[in-house]
Amino acid sequence: MRPIKHIHGDKAPHWVGDGFFVRTLINYAEDNPTFNYSHTDPFLLFDYGEPTIFAPNADYQSQPHGIGKHPHKGFETVTIAYSGEISHADSTGGRDDILEGDVQWMTAGRGISHEEFHSEAFGQRGGVFSMVQMWVNLPSAHKLTEPKYQSIKRAKIPVVELRDNHATDKAIGKAAIIAGDWQGIIGAASTFTPINVWDIELHTAGSTTLHAPNTHNTLLLVQEGELLVNGTPAIAGNLIQFEAPSQSRADTQNPLVSDASVSVTDTIELHYPASTDDEPLAPVKILLFSGEPIGEPVAGHGPFVMNTQDELRQTFRDYQTGLFGE
Ligand code: MN
Protein backbone atom coordinates (compact mmCIF):
# COMPACT_ATOMS: atom_id res chain seq x y z
CA MET A 1 0.00 0.00 0.00
CA ARG A 2 1.30 3.49 -0.86
CA PRO A 3 1.49 5.38 2.48
CA ILE A 4 -0.15 8.79 2.84
CA LYS A 5 2.35 11.63 3.26
CA HIS A 6 0.06 14.61 3.84
CA ILE A 7 -3.56 15.69 3.44
CA HIS A 8 -3.92 19.19 1.94
CA GLY A 9 -7.21 20.97 2.42
CA ASP A 10 -6.97 23.67 5.07
CA LYS A 11 -6.91 26.50 2.53
CA ALA A 12 -9.27 29.48 2.47
CA PRO A 13 -11.29 29.72 -0.74
CA HIS A 14 -10.89 32.68 -3.10
CA TRP A 15 -12.50 33.90 -6.30
CA VAL A 16 -10.89 33.50 -9.72
CA GLY A 17 -12.58 36.25 -11.67
CA ASP A 18 -16.20 36.29 -10.50
CA GLY A 19 -17.04 32.78 -11.71
CA PHE A 20 -14.81 30.29 -9.94
CA PHE A 21 -14.77 29.91 -6.15
CA VAL A 22 -11.76 27.70 -5.45
CA ARG A 23 -9.32 26.48 -2.84
CA THR A 24 -5.78 26.25 -4.22
CA LEU A 25 -4.84 22.98 -2.53
CA ILE A 26 -1.32 22.79 -3.93
CA ASN A 27 0.79 25.48 -5.55
CA TYR A 28 4.38 24.94 -6.72
CA ALA A 29 5.19 28.56 -5.76
CA GLU A 30 4.07 28.04 -2.15
CA ASP A 31 6.56 28.52 0.65
CA ASN A 32 5.27 26.04 3.20
CA PRO A 33 6.99 23.34 5.29
CA THR A 34 4.29 20.78 4.37
CA PHE A 35 4.80 21.29 0.65
CA ASN A 36 7.67 20.30 -1.61
CA TYR A 37 7.06 20.55 -5.36
CA SER A 38 9.36 17.61 -6.10
CA HIS A 39 6.67 15.43 -4.49
CA THR A 40 3.84 16.67 -6.74
CA ASP A 41 5.89 17.24 -9.94
CA PRO A 42 4.56 17.41 -12.73
CA PHE A 43 1.42 18.86 -11.06
CA LEU A 44 2.17 22.54 -10.44
CA LEU A 45 -1.12 23.71 -9.02
CA PHE A 46 -4.53 22.33 -8.12
CA ASP A 47 -7.67 24.44 -7.71
CA TYR A 48 -10.64 22.70 -6.11
CA GLY A 49 -13.94 24.41 -6.88
CA GLU A 50 -16.37 23.08 -4.31
CA PRO A 51 -20.10 23.05 -5.17
CA THR A 52 -21.26 26.69 -5.15
CA ILE A 53 -24.75 27.96 -5.98
CA PHE A 54 -25.10 30.73 -8.56
CA ALA A 55 -28.32 32.66 -9.13
CA PRO A 56 -29.47 33.06 -12.74
CA ASN A 57 -27.39 35.84 -14.33
CA ALA A 58 -29.80 38.21 -16.10
CA ASP A 59 -26.84 40.25 -17.38
CA TYR A 60 -25.07 37.28 -18.98
CA GLN A 61 -24.68 38.93 -22.39
CA SER A 62 -22.84 41.95 -21.01
CA GLN A 63 -21.34 40.48 -17.82
CA PRO A 64 -20.86 36.70 -17.88
CA HIS A 65 -19.30 35.24 -14.72
CA GLY A 66 -15.75 34.05 -15.16
CA ILE A 67 -12.40 35.41 -16.20
CA GLY A 68 -11.63 37.35 -19.38
CA LYS A 69 -8.72 37.05 -21.74
CA HIS A 70 -5.42 36.12 -20.04
CA PRO A 71 -2.22 34.36 -21.12
CA HIS A 72 -0.44 31.12 -20.16
CA LYS A 73 2.91 29.69 -21.18
CA GLY A 74 5.02 26.62 -20.48
CA PHE A 75 2.44 24.16 -19.10
CA GLU A 76 -1.06 22.73 -19.56
CA THR A 77 -4.33 23.59 -17.83
CA VAL A 78 -6.75 20.71 -17.29
CA THR A 79 -10.30 21.61 -16.29
CA ILE A 80 -13.01 19.14 -15.30
CA ALA A 81 -16.62 20.33 -15.01
CA TYR A 82 -18.45 18.39 -12.27
CA SER A 83 -21.56 20.53 -12.13
CA GLY A 84 -22.40 23.52 -14.29
CA GLU A 85 -20.80 24.43 -17.61
CA ILE A 86 -17.78 26.44 -18.77
CA SER A 87 -17.31 28.28 -22.07
CA HIS A 88 -13.75 28.42 -23.31
CA ALA A 89 -12.21 30.35 -26.18
CA ASP A 90 -8.49 30.69 -26.99
CA SER A 91 -6.06 32.27 -29.42
CA THR A 92 -5.56 29.01 -31.36
CA GLY A 93 -9.23 29.10 -32.34
CA GLY A 94 -10.09 26.47 -29.72
CA ARG A 95 -13.62 27.16 -28.52
CA ASP A 96 -16.15 24.96 -26.77
CA ASP A 97 -18.58 24.54 -23.93
CA ILE A 98 -17.37 22.11 -21.26
CA LEU A 99 -20.53 20.38 -20.06
CA GLU A 100 -20.94 18.25 -16.94
CA GLY A 101 -18.38 15.45 -16.99
CA ASP A 102 -16.41 16.95 -19.88
CA VAL A 103 -12.74 17.84 -19.71
CA GLN A 104 -10.75 20.66 -21.26
CA TRP A 105 -7.07 19.87 -21.74
CA MET A 106 -5.32 23.02 -22.94
CA THR A 107 -1.65 23.04 -23.85
CA ALA A 108 -0.31 26.57 -23.45
CA GLY A 109 3.12 25.53 -24.75
CA ARG A 110 4.92 28.54 -26.24
CA GLY A 111 2.03 30.85 -25.43
CA ILE A 112 -1.73 31.07 -25.55
CA SER A 113 -4.38 33.58 -24.56
CA HIS A 114 -7.79 32.37 -23.40
CA GLU A 115 -10.98 33.22 -21.56
CA GLU A 116 -13.04 31.05 -19.20
CA PHE A 117 -16.67 31.91 -18.45
CA HIS A 118 -19.79 30.13 -17.30
CA SER A 119 -21.62 28.89 -20.40
CA GLU A 120 -24.54 30.94 -21.61
CA ALA A 121 -27.01 28.13 -20.81
CA PHE A 122 -25.68 27.72 -17.27
CA GLY A 123 -25.37 31.47 -16.72
CA GLN A 124 -29.00 32.00 -17.59
CA ARG A 125 -30.42 29.12 -15.55
CA GLY A 126 -27.98 29.26 -12.59
CA GLY A 127 -27.57 26.37 -10.17
CA VAL A 128 -24.75 24.39 -8.59
CA PHE A 129 -21.32 24.98 -10.08
CA SER A 130 -18.37 22.73 -9.26
CA MET A 131 -15.12 22.16 -11.09
CA VAL A 132 -11.41 21.50 -10.68
CA GLN A 133 -8.45 22.88 -12.59
CA MET A 134 -4.92 21.53 -12.44
CA TRP A 135 -1.75 22.88 -14.00
CA VAL A 136 0.47 20.18 -15.51
CA ASN A 137 4.05 21.15 -16.21
CA LEU A 138 5.72 20.56 -19.57
CA PRO A 139 9.29 19.25 -19.76
CA SER A 140 11.87 21.61 -21.33
CA ALA A 141 11.78 19.52 -24.52
CA HIS A 142 8.09 20.44 -25.01
CA LYS A 143 7.76 23.79 -23.22
CA LEU A 144 7.65 25.69 -26.48
CA THR A 145 5.35 23.24 -28.24
CA GLU A 146 2.59 24.58 -30.46
CA PRO A 147 -0.37 25.57 -28.27
CA LYS A 148 -3.37 23.28 -28.63
CA TYR A 149 -6.73 22.44 -27.16
CA GLN A 150 -8.31 19.06 -26.49
CA SER A 151 -12.05 19.22 -25.85
CA ILE A 152 -12.81 15.84 -24.32
CA LYS A 153 -16.48 14.88 -24.15
CA ARG A 154 -17.63 12.54 -21.41
CA ALA A 155 -18.93 10.02 -23.96
CA LYS A 156 -15.40 9.69 -25.42
CA ILE A 157 -13.78 8.84 -22.07
CA PRO A 158 -13.31 5.10 -21.44
CA VAL A 159 -15.07 3.89 -18.28
CA VAL A 160 -14.04 0.87 -16.20
CA GLU A 161 -15.98 -0.80 -13.40
CA LEU A 162 -14.55 -0.96 -9.89
CA ARG A 163 -15.10 -4.36 -8.30
CA ASP A 164 -15.55 -5.03 -4.61
CA ASN A 165 -12.44 -6.69 -3.14
CA HIS A 166 -14.55 -9.24 -1.25
CA ALA A 167 -17.27 -9.89 -3.82
CA THR A 168 -15.60 -9.55 -7.18
CA ASP A 169 -18.86 -10.01 -9.09
CA LYS A 170 -20.13 -6.79 -7.51
CA ALA A 171 -19.35 -3.40 -9.07
CA ILE A 172 -19.23 -0.70 -6.39
CA GLY A 173 -18.20 2.15 -8.66
CA LYS A 174 -16.63 3.23 -11.90
CA ALA A 175 -13.62 5.16 -13.13
CA ALA A 176 -13.47 7.40 -16.18
CA ILE A 177 -9.96 7.19 -17.64
CA ILE A 178 -9.41 10.80 -18.66
CA ALA A 179 -5.69 10.20 -19.19
CA GLY A 180 -3.13 7.49 -18.70
CA ASP A 181 -3.31 3.74 -18.53
CA TRP A 182 -5.66 1.63 -16.43
CA GLN A 183 -4.45 -1.95 -16.82
CA GLY A 184 -4.27 -1.53 -20.58
CA ILE A 185 -7.26 0.80 -20.98
CA ILE A 186 -5.81 3.99 -22.47
CA GLY A 187 -7.19 7.38 -21.45
CA ALA A 188 -8.85 9.89 -23.77
CA ALA A 189 -6.31 12.73 -23.48
CA SER A 190 -2.89 12.82 -25.10
CA THR A 191 -0.15 13.90 -22.68
CA PHE A 192 3.51 14.90 -23.03
CA THR A 193 4.76 12.88 -20.04
CA PRO A 194 3.29 9.77 -18.38
CA ILE A 195 0.22 10.95 -16.45
CA ASN A 196 -2.90 9.28 -15.08
CA VAL A 197 -6.10 11.23 -14.45
CA TRP A 198 -8.91 8.96 -13.26
CA ASP A 199 -12.29 10.39 -12.33
CA ILE A 200 -13.84 7.91 -9.90
CA GLU A 201 -17.32 7.52 -8.49
CA LEU A 202 -18.32 5.02 -5.79
CA HIS A 203 -22.05 4.25 -5.72
CA THR A 204 -22.26 1.16 -3.50
CA ALA A 205 -20.72 0.38 -0.10
CA GLY A 206 -17.62 -1.78 -0.22
CA SER A 207 -13.86 -1.77 -0.71
CA THR A 208 -11.83 -1.58 -3.89
CA THR A 209 -8.17 -1.25 -4.80
CA LEU A 210 -6.49 1.13 -7.22
CA HIS A 211 -3.07 0.47 -8.72
CA ALA A 212 -0.82 3.47 -9.33
CA PRO A 213 2.68 3.21 -10.84
CA ASN A 214 5.38 3.28 -8.17
CA THR A 215 7.43 5.66 -10.33
CA HIS A 216 4.71 8.34 -10.18
CA ASN A 217 3.97 11.14 -7.75
CA THR A 218 0.41 10.34 -6.75
CA LEU A 219 -2.45 12.48 -5.38
CA LEU A 220 -6.12 11.91 -4.74
CA LEU A 221 -8.82 14.55 -4.34
CA VAL A 222 -12.08 13.84 -2.54
CA GLN A 223 -14.41 15.90 -4.69
CA GLU A 224 -17.66 14.93 -2.93
CA GLY A 225 -18.62 12.71 0.00
CA GLU A 226 -16.43 10.84 2.46
CA LEU A 227 -14.58 7.54 2.56
CA LEU A 228 -11.53 5.77 3.96
CA VAL A 229 -8.34 5.89 1.90
CA ASN A 230 -5.80 3.32 3.07
CA GLY A 231 -7.80 3.25 6.29
CA THR A 232 -7.58 7.03 6.82
CA PRO A 233 -10.84 9.05 6.86
CA ALA A 234 -11.07 11.65 4.08
CA ILE A 235 -13.78 14.16 3.28
CA ALA A 236 -14.72 16.48 0.42
CA GLY A 237 -12.02 19.07 -0.17
CA ASN A 238 -9.16 16.86 1.06
CA LEU A 239 -6.27 16.38 -1.35
CA ILE A 240 -4.28 13.34 -0.29
CA GLN A 241 -0.62 13.35 -1.26
CA PHE A 242 1.02 9.93 -1.10
CA GLU A 243 4.64 9.26 -0.18
CA ALA A 244 7.28 9.86 -2.87
CA PRO A 245 7.68 7.14 -5.50
CA SER A 246 9.60 4.08 -4.36
CA GLN A 247 11.32 3.80 -7.74
CA SER A 248 12.43 6.22 -10.40
CA ARG A 249 11.93 5.60 -14.11
CA ALA A 250 15.72 5.28 -14.39
CA ASP A 251 15.66 2.46 -11.80
CA THR A 252 13.11 0.51 -13.81
CA GLN A 253 15.40 0.69 -16.84
CA ASN A 254 18.66 -0.03 -15.00
CA PRO A 255 19.63 -3.71 -14.91
CA LEU A 256 22.10 -2.94 -12.09
CA VAL A 257 19.26 -2.08 -9.70
CA SER A 258 18.43 -5.40 -8.08
CA ASP A 259 14.65 -4.96 -7.81
CA ALA A 260 14.33 -3.12 -11.14
CA SER A 261 11.74 -5.41 -12.64
CA VAL A 262 9.80 -6.10 -9.46
CA SER A 263 6.56 -4.38 -8.43
CA VAL A 264 5.56 -1.61 -10.81
CA THR A 265 2.44 -0.45 -9.00
CA ASP A 266 1.48 0.51 -5.48
CA THR A 267 -2.01 -0.14 -4.20
CA ILE A 268 -4.44 2.41 -2.80
CA GLU A 269 -7.38 0.98 -0.86
CA LEU A 270 -10.74 2.77 -1.03
CA HIS A 271 -13.38 1.86 1.51
CA TYR A 272 -16.84 3.31 1.11
CA PRO A 273 -18.65 2.61 4.39
CA ALA A 274 -22.19 1.34 4.51
CA SER A 275 -24.84 3.78 5.68
CA THR A 276 -25.45 3.53 9.43
CA ASP A 277 -29.14 4.42 9.23
CA ASP A 278 -31.86 4.44 6.61
CA GLU A 279 -30.51 7.53 4.87
CA PRO A 280 -29.27 6.87 1.36
CA LEU A 281 -25.49 7.07 1.02
CA ALA A 282 -24.08 10.37 -0.13
CA PRO A 283 -22.25 9.95 -3.44
CA VAL A 284 -18.48 9.70 -3.35
CA LYS A 285 -16.53 11.31 -6.17
CA ILE A 286 -12.76 11.27 -6.16
CA LEU A 287 -10.05 12.19 -8.64
CA LEU A 288 -6.81 10.26 -8.73
CA PHE A 289 -3.94 11.91 -10.57
CA SER A 290 -0.41 10.63 -10.82
CA GLY A 291 2.57 11.46 -12.96
CA GLU A 292 6.19 10.68 -13.51
CA PRO A 293 8.25 13.55 -12.05
CA ILE A 294 9.87 15.72 -14.74
CA GLY A 295 12.70 16.59 -12.34
CA GLU A 296 13.68 19.92 -13.93
CA PRO A 297 14.11 23.36 -12.34
CA VAL A 298 10.98 25.53 -12.34
CA ALA A 299 10.91 29.34 -12.67
CA GLY A 300 7.38 30.69 -12.68
CA HIS A 301 5.32 33.75 -11.94
CA GLY A 302 1.60 34.30 -12.43
CA PRO A 303 0.43 32.48 -15.58
CA PHE A 304 3.92 31.56 -16.86
CA VAL A 305 6.08 28.58 -15.83
CA MET A 306 9.51 28.24 -17.40
CA ASN A 307 12.76 26.50 -16.42
CA THR A 308 14.99 29.55 -15.72
CA GLN A 309 14.61 33.14 -14.51
CA ASP A 310 16.02 34.36 -17.84
CA GLU A 311 13.31 32.51 -19.75
CA LEU A 312 10.71 33.94 -17.37
CA ARG A 313 11.92 37.53 -17.87
CA GLN A 314 11.90 37.03 -21.65
CA THR A 315 8.34 35.67 -21.42
CA PHE A 316 7.13 38.83 -19.65
CA ARG A 317 8.84 40.98 -22.32
CA ASP A 318 7.22 38.90 -25.09
CA TYR A 319 3.81 39.22 -23.48
CA GLN A 320 4.16 42.98 -23.08
CA THR A 321 5.04 43.33 -26.75
CA GLY A 322 1.94 41.40 -27.76
CA LEU A 323 3.50 38.11 -28.91
CA PHE A 324 0.81 35.93 -27.35
CA GLY A 325 -1.91 36.40 -29.97
CA GLU A 326 -5.44 37.55 -29.49
MN1 MN B 1 -6.53 30.32 -17.56
Coordinates of C-alpha atoms and ligand atoms in Angstrom, one line a residue:
M1 CA 0.0 0.0 0.0
R2 CA 1.3 3.5 -0.9
P3 CA 1.5 5.4 2.5
I4 CA -0.1 8.8 2.8
K5 CA 2.3 11.6 3.3
H6 CA 0.1 14.6 3.8
I7 CA -3.6 15.7 3.4
H8 CA -3.9 19.2 1.9
G9 CA -7.2 21.0 2.4
D10 CA -7.0 23.7 5.1
K11 CA -6.9 26.5 2.5
A12 CA -9.3 29.5 2.5
P13 CA -11.3 29.7 -0.7
H14 CA -10.9 32.7 -3.1
W15 CA -12.5 33.9 -6.3
V16 CA -10.9 33.5 -9.7
G17 CA -12.6 36.3 -11.7
D18 CA -16.2 36.3 -10.5
G19 CA -17.0 32.8 -11.7
F20 CA -14.8 30.3 -9.9
F21 CA -14.8 29.9 -6.2
V22 CA -11.8 27.7 -5.5
R23 CA -9.3 26.5 -2.8
T24 CA -5.8 26.2 -4.2
L25 CA -4.8 23.0 -2.5
I26 CA -1.3 22.8 -3.9
N27 CA 0.8 25.5 -5.6
Y28 CA 4.4 24.9 -6.7
A29 CA 5.2 28.6 -5.8
E30 CA 4.1 28.0 -2.2
D31 CA 6.6 28.5 0.7
N32 CA 5.3 26.0 3.2
P33 CA 7.0 23.3 5.3
T34 CA 4.3 20.8 4.4
F35 CA 4.8 21.3 0.7
N36 CA 7.7 20.3 -1.6
Y37 CA 7.1 20.6 -5.4
S38 CA 9.4 17.6 -6.1
H39 CA 6.7 15.4 -4.5
T40 CA 3.8 16.7 -6.7
D41 CA 5.9 17.2 -9.9
P42 CA 4.6 17.4 -12.7
F43 CA 1.4 18.9 -11.1
L44 CA 2.2 22.5 -10.4
L45 CA -1.1 23.7 -9.0
F46 CA -4.5 22.3 -8.1
D47 CA -7.7 24.4 -7.7
Y48 CA -10.6 22.7 -6.1
G49 CA -13.9 24.4 -6.9
E50 CA -16.4 23.1 -4.3
P51 CA -20.1 23.0 -5.2
T52 CA -21.3 26.7 -5.1
I53 CA -24.7 28.0 -6.0
F54 CA -25.1 30.7 -8.6
A55 CA -28.3 32.7 -9.1
P56 CA -29.5 33.1 -12.7
N57 CA -27.4 35.8 -14.3
A58 CA -29.8 38.2 -16.1
D59 CA -26.8 40.3 -17.4
Y60 CA -25.1 37.3 -19.0
Q61 CA -24.7 38.9 -22.4
S62 CA -22.8 42.0 -21.0
Q63 CA -21.3 40.5 -17.8
P64 CA -20.9 36.7 -17.9
H65 CA -19.3 35.2 -14.7
G66 CA -15.8 34.1 -15.2
I67 CA -12.4 35.4 -16.2
G68 CA -11.6 37.3 -19.4
K69 CA -8.7 37.0 -21.7
H70 CA -5.4 36.1 -20.0
P71 CA -2.2 34.4 -21.1
H72 CA -0.4 31.1 -20.2
K73 CA 2.9 29.7 -21.2
G74 CA 5.0 26.6 -20.5
F75 CA 2.4 24.2 -19.1
E76 CA -1.1 22.7 -19.6
T77 CA -4.3 23.6 -17.8
V78 CA -6.7 20.7 -17.3
T79 CA -10.3 21.6 -16.3
I80 CA -13.0 19.1 -15.3
A81 CA -16.6 20.3 -15.0
Y82 CA -18.4 18.4 -12.3
S83 CA -21.6 20.5 -12.1
G84 CA -22.4 23.5 -14.3
E85 CA -20.8 24.4 -17.6
I86 CA -17.8 26.4 -18.8
S87 CA -17.3 28.3 -22.1
H88 CA -13.8 28.4 -23.3
A89 CA -12.2 30.4 -26.2
D90 CA -8.5 30.7 -27.0
S91 CA -6.1 32.3 -29.4
T92 CA -5.6 29.0 -31.4
G93 CA -9.2 29.1 -32.3
G94 CA -10.1 26.5 -29.7
R95 CA -13.6 27.2 -28.5
D96 CA -16.1 25.0 -26.8
D97 CA -18.6 24.5 -23.9
I98 CA -17.4 22.1 -21.3
L99 CA -20.5 20.4 -20.1
E100 CA -20.9 18.2 -16.9
G101 CA -18.4 15.4 -17.0
D102 CA -16.4 16.9 -19.9
V103 CA -12.7 17.8 -19.7
Q104 CA -10.7 20.7 -21.3
W105 CA -7.1 19.9 -21.7
M106 CA -5.3 23.0 -22.9
T107 CA -1.7 23.0 -23.9
A108 CA -0.3 26.6 -23.5
G109 CA 3.1 25.5 -24.8
R110 CA 4.9 28.5 -26.2
G111 CA 2.0 30.9 -25.4
I112 CA -1.7 31.1 -25.6
S113 CA -4.4 33.6 -24.6
H114 CA -7.8 32.4 -23.4
E115 CA -11.0 33.2 -21.6
E116 CA -13.0 31.1 -19.2
F117 CA -16.7 31.9 -18.4
H118 CA -19.8 30.1 -17.3
S119 CA -21.6 28.9 -20.4
E120 CA -24.5 30.9 -21.6
A121 CA -27.0 28.1 -20.8
F122 CA -25.7 27.7 -17.3
G123 CA -25.4 31.5 -16.7
Q124 CA -29.0 32.0 -17.6
R125 CA -30.4 29.1 -15.6
G126 CA -28.0 29.3 -12.6
G127 CA -27.6 26.4 -10.2
V128 CA -24.8 24.4 -8.6
F129 CA -21.3 25.0 -10.1
S130 CA -18.4 22.7 -9.3
M131 CA -15.1 22.2 -11.1
V132 CA -11.4 21.5 -10.7
Q133 CA -8.4 22.9 -12.6
M134 CA -4.9 21.5 -12.4
W135 CA -1.8 22.9 -14.0
V136 CA 0.5 20.2 -15.5
N137 CA 4.1 21.2 -16.2
L138 CA 5.7 20.6 -19.6
P139 CA 9.3 19.3 -19.8
S140 CA 11.9 21.6 -21.3
A141 CA 11.8 19.5 -24.5
H142 CA 8.1 20.4 -25.0
K143 CA 7.8 23.8 -23.2
L144 CA 7.7 25.7 -26.5
T145 CA 5.4 23.2 -28.2
E146 CA 2.6 24.6 -30.5
P147 CA -0.4 25.6 -28.3
K148 CA -3.4 23.3 -28.6
Y149 CA -6.7 22.4 -27.2
Q150 CA -8.3 19.1 -26.5
S151 CA -12.0 19.2 -25.8
I152 CA -12.8 15.8 -24.3
K153 CA -16.5 14.9 -24.2
R154 CA -17.6 12.5 -21.4
A155 CA -18.9 10.0 -24.0
K156 CA -15.4 9.7 -25.4
I157 CA -13.8 8.8 -22.1
P158 CA -13.3 5.1 -21.4
V159 CA -15.1 3.9 -18.3
V160 CA -14.0 0.9 -16.2
E161 CA -16.0 -0.8 -13.4
L162 CA -14.6 -1.0 -9.9
R163 CA -15.1 -4.4 -8.3
D164 CA -15.5 -5.0 -4.6
N165 CA -12.4 -6.7 -3.1
H166 CA -14.5 -9.2 -1.2
A167 CA -17.3 -9.9 -3.8
T168 CA -15.6 -9.6 -7.2
D169 CA -18.9 -10.0 -9.1
K170 CA -20.1 -6.8 -7.5
A171 CA -19.3 -3.4 -9.1
I172 CA -19.2 -0.7 -6.4
G173 CA -18.2 2.2 -8.7
K174 CA -16.6 3.2 -11.9
A175 CA -13.6 5.2 -13.1
A176 CA -13.5 7.4 -16.2
I177 CA -10.0 7.2 -17.6
I178 CA -9.4 10.8 -18.7
A179 CA -5.7 10.2 -19.2
G180 CA -3.1 7.5 -18.7
D181 CA -3.3 3.7 -18.5
W182 CA -5.7 1.6 -16.4
Q183 CA -4.5 -2.0 -16.8
G184 CA -4.3 -1.5 -20.6
I185 CA -7.3 0.8 -21.0
I186 CA -5.8 4.0 -22.5
G187 CA -7.2 7.4 -21.5
A188 CA -8.8 9.9 -23.8
A189 CA -6.3 12.7 -23.5
S190 CA -2.9 12.8 -25.1
T191 CA -0.1 13.9 -22.7
F192 CA 3.5 14.9 -23.0
T193 CA 4.8 12.9 -20.0
P194 CA 3.3 9.8 -18.4
I195 CA 0.2 11.0 -16.4
N196 CA -2.9 9.3 -15.1
V197 CA -6.1 11.2 -14.4
W198 CA -8.9 9.0 -13.3
D199 CA -12.3 10.4 -12.3
I200 CA -13.8 7.9 -9.9
E201 CA -17.3 7.5 -8.5
L202 CA -18.3 5.0 -5.8
H203 CA -22.0 4.3 -5.7
T204 CA -22.3 1.2 -3.5
A205 CA -20.7 0.4 -0.1
G206 CA -17.6 -1.8 -0.2
S207 CA -13.9 -1.8 -0.7
T208 CA -11.8 -1.6 -3.9
T209 CA -8.2 -1.3 -4.8
L210 CA -6.5 1.1 -7.2
H211 CA -3.1 0.5 -8.7
A212 CA -0.8 3.5 -9.3
P213 CA 2.7 3.2 -10.8
N214 CA 5.4 3.3 -8.2
T215 CA 7.4 5.7 -10.3
H216 CA 4.7 8.3 -10.2
N217 CA 4.0 11.1 -7.7
T218 CA 0.4 10.3 -6.7
L219 CA -2.4 12.5 -5.4
L220 CA -6.1 11.9 -4.7
L221 CA -8.8 14.5 -4.3
V222 CA -12.1 13.8 -2.5
Q223 CA -14.4 15.9 -4.7
E224 CA -17.7 14.9 -2.9
G225 CA -18.6 12.7 0.0
E226 CA -16.4 10.8 2.5
L227 CA -14.6 7.5 2.6
L228 CA -11.5 5.8 4.0
V229 CA -8.3 5.9 1.9
N230 CA -5.8 3.3 3.1
G231 CA -7.8 3.3 6.3
T232 CA -7.6 7.0 6.8
P233 CA -10.8 9.0 6.9
A234 CA -11.1 11.6 4.1
I235 CA -13.8 14.2 3.3
A236 CA -14.7 16.5 0.4
G237 CA -12.0 19.1 -0.2
N238 CA -9.2 16.9 1.1
L239 CA -6.3 16.4 -1.3
I240 CA -4.3 13.3 -0.3
Q241 CA -0.6 13.4 -1.3
F242 CA 1.0 9.9 -1.1
E243 CA 4.6 9.3 -0.2
A244 CA 7.3 9.9 -2.9
P245 CA 7.7 7.1 -5.5
S246 CA 9.6 4.1 -4.4
Q247 CA 11.3 3.8 -7.7
S248 CA 12.4 6.2 -10.4
R249 CA 11.9 5.6 -14.1
A250 CA 15.7 5.3 -14.4
D251 CA 15.7 2.5 -11.8
T252 CA 13.1 0.5 -13.8
Q253 CA 15.4 0.7 -16.8
N254 CA 18.7 0.0 -15.0
P255 CA 19.6 -3.7 -14.9
L256 CA 22.1 -2.9 -12.1
V257 CA 19.3 -2.1 -9.7
S258 CA 18.4 -5.4 -8.1
D259 CA 14.7 -5.0 -7.8
A260 CA 14.3 -3.1 -11.1
S261 CA 11.7 -5.4 -12.6
V262 CA 9.8 -6.1 -9.5
S263 CA 6.6 -4.4 -8.4
V264 CA 5.6 -1.6 -10.8
T265 CA 2.4 -0.5 -9.0
D266 CA 1.5 0.5 -5.5
T267 CA -2.0 -0.1 -4.2
I268 CA -4.4 2.4 -2.8
E269 CA -7.4 1.0 -0.9
L270 CA -10.7 2.8 -1.0
H271 CA -13.4 1.9 1.5
Y272 CA -16.8 3.3 1.1
P273 CA -18.6 2.6 4.4
A274 CA -22.2 1.3 4.5
S275 CA -24.8 3.8 5.7
T276 CA -25.4 3.5 9.4
D277 CA -29.1 4.4 9.2
D278 CA -31.9 4.4 6.6
E279 CA -30.5 7.5 4.9
P280 CA -29.3 6.9 1.4
L281 CA -25.5 7.1 1.0
A282 CA -24.1 10.4 -0.1
P283 CA -22.3 9.9 -3.4
V284 CA -18.5 9.7 -3.4
K285 CA -16.5 11.3 -6.2
I286 CA -12.8 11.3 -6.2
L287 CA -10.1 12.2 -8.6
L288 CA -6.8 10.3 -8.7
F289 CA -3.9 11.9 -10.6
S290 CA -0.4 10.6 -10.8
G291 CA 2.6 11.5 -13.0
E292 CA 6.2 10.7 -13.5
P293 CA 8.3 13.6 -12.0
I294 CA 9.9 15.7 -14.7
G295 CA 12.7 16.6 -12.3
E296 CA 13.7 19.9 -13.9
P297 CA 14.1 23.4 -12.3
V298 CA 11.0 25.5 -12.3
A299 CA 10.9 29.3 -12.7
G300 CA 7.4 30.7 -12.7
H301 CA 5.3 33.8 -11.9
G302 CA 1.6 34.3 -12.4
P303 CA 0.4 32.5 -15.6
F304 CA 3.9 31.6 -16.9
V305 CA 6.1 28.6 -15.8
M306 CA 9.5 28.2 -17.4
N307 CA 12.8 26.5 -16.4
T308 CA 15.0 29.5 -15.7
Q309 CA 14.6 33.1 -14.5
D310 CA 16.0 34.4 -17.8
E311 CA 13.3 32.5 -19.7
L312 CA 10.7 33.9 -17.4
R313 CA 11.9 37.5 -17.9
Q314 CA 11.9 37.0 -21.7
T315 CA 8.3 35.7 -21.4
F316 CA 7.1 38.8 -19.6
R317 CA 8.8 41.0 -22.3
D318 CA 7.2 38.9 -25.1
Y319 CA 3.8 39.2 -23.5
Q320 CA 4.2 43.0 -23.1
T321 CA 5.0 43.3 -26.8
G322 CA 1.9 41.4 -27.8
L323 CA 3.5 38.1 -28.9
F324 CA 0.8 35.9 -27.4
G325 CA -1.9 36.4 -30.0
E326 CA -5.4 37.6 -29.5
Ligands
MN1 MN -6.5 30.3 -17.6

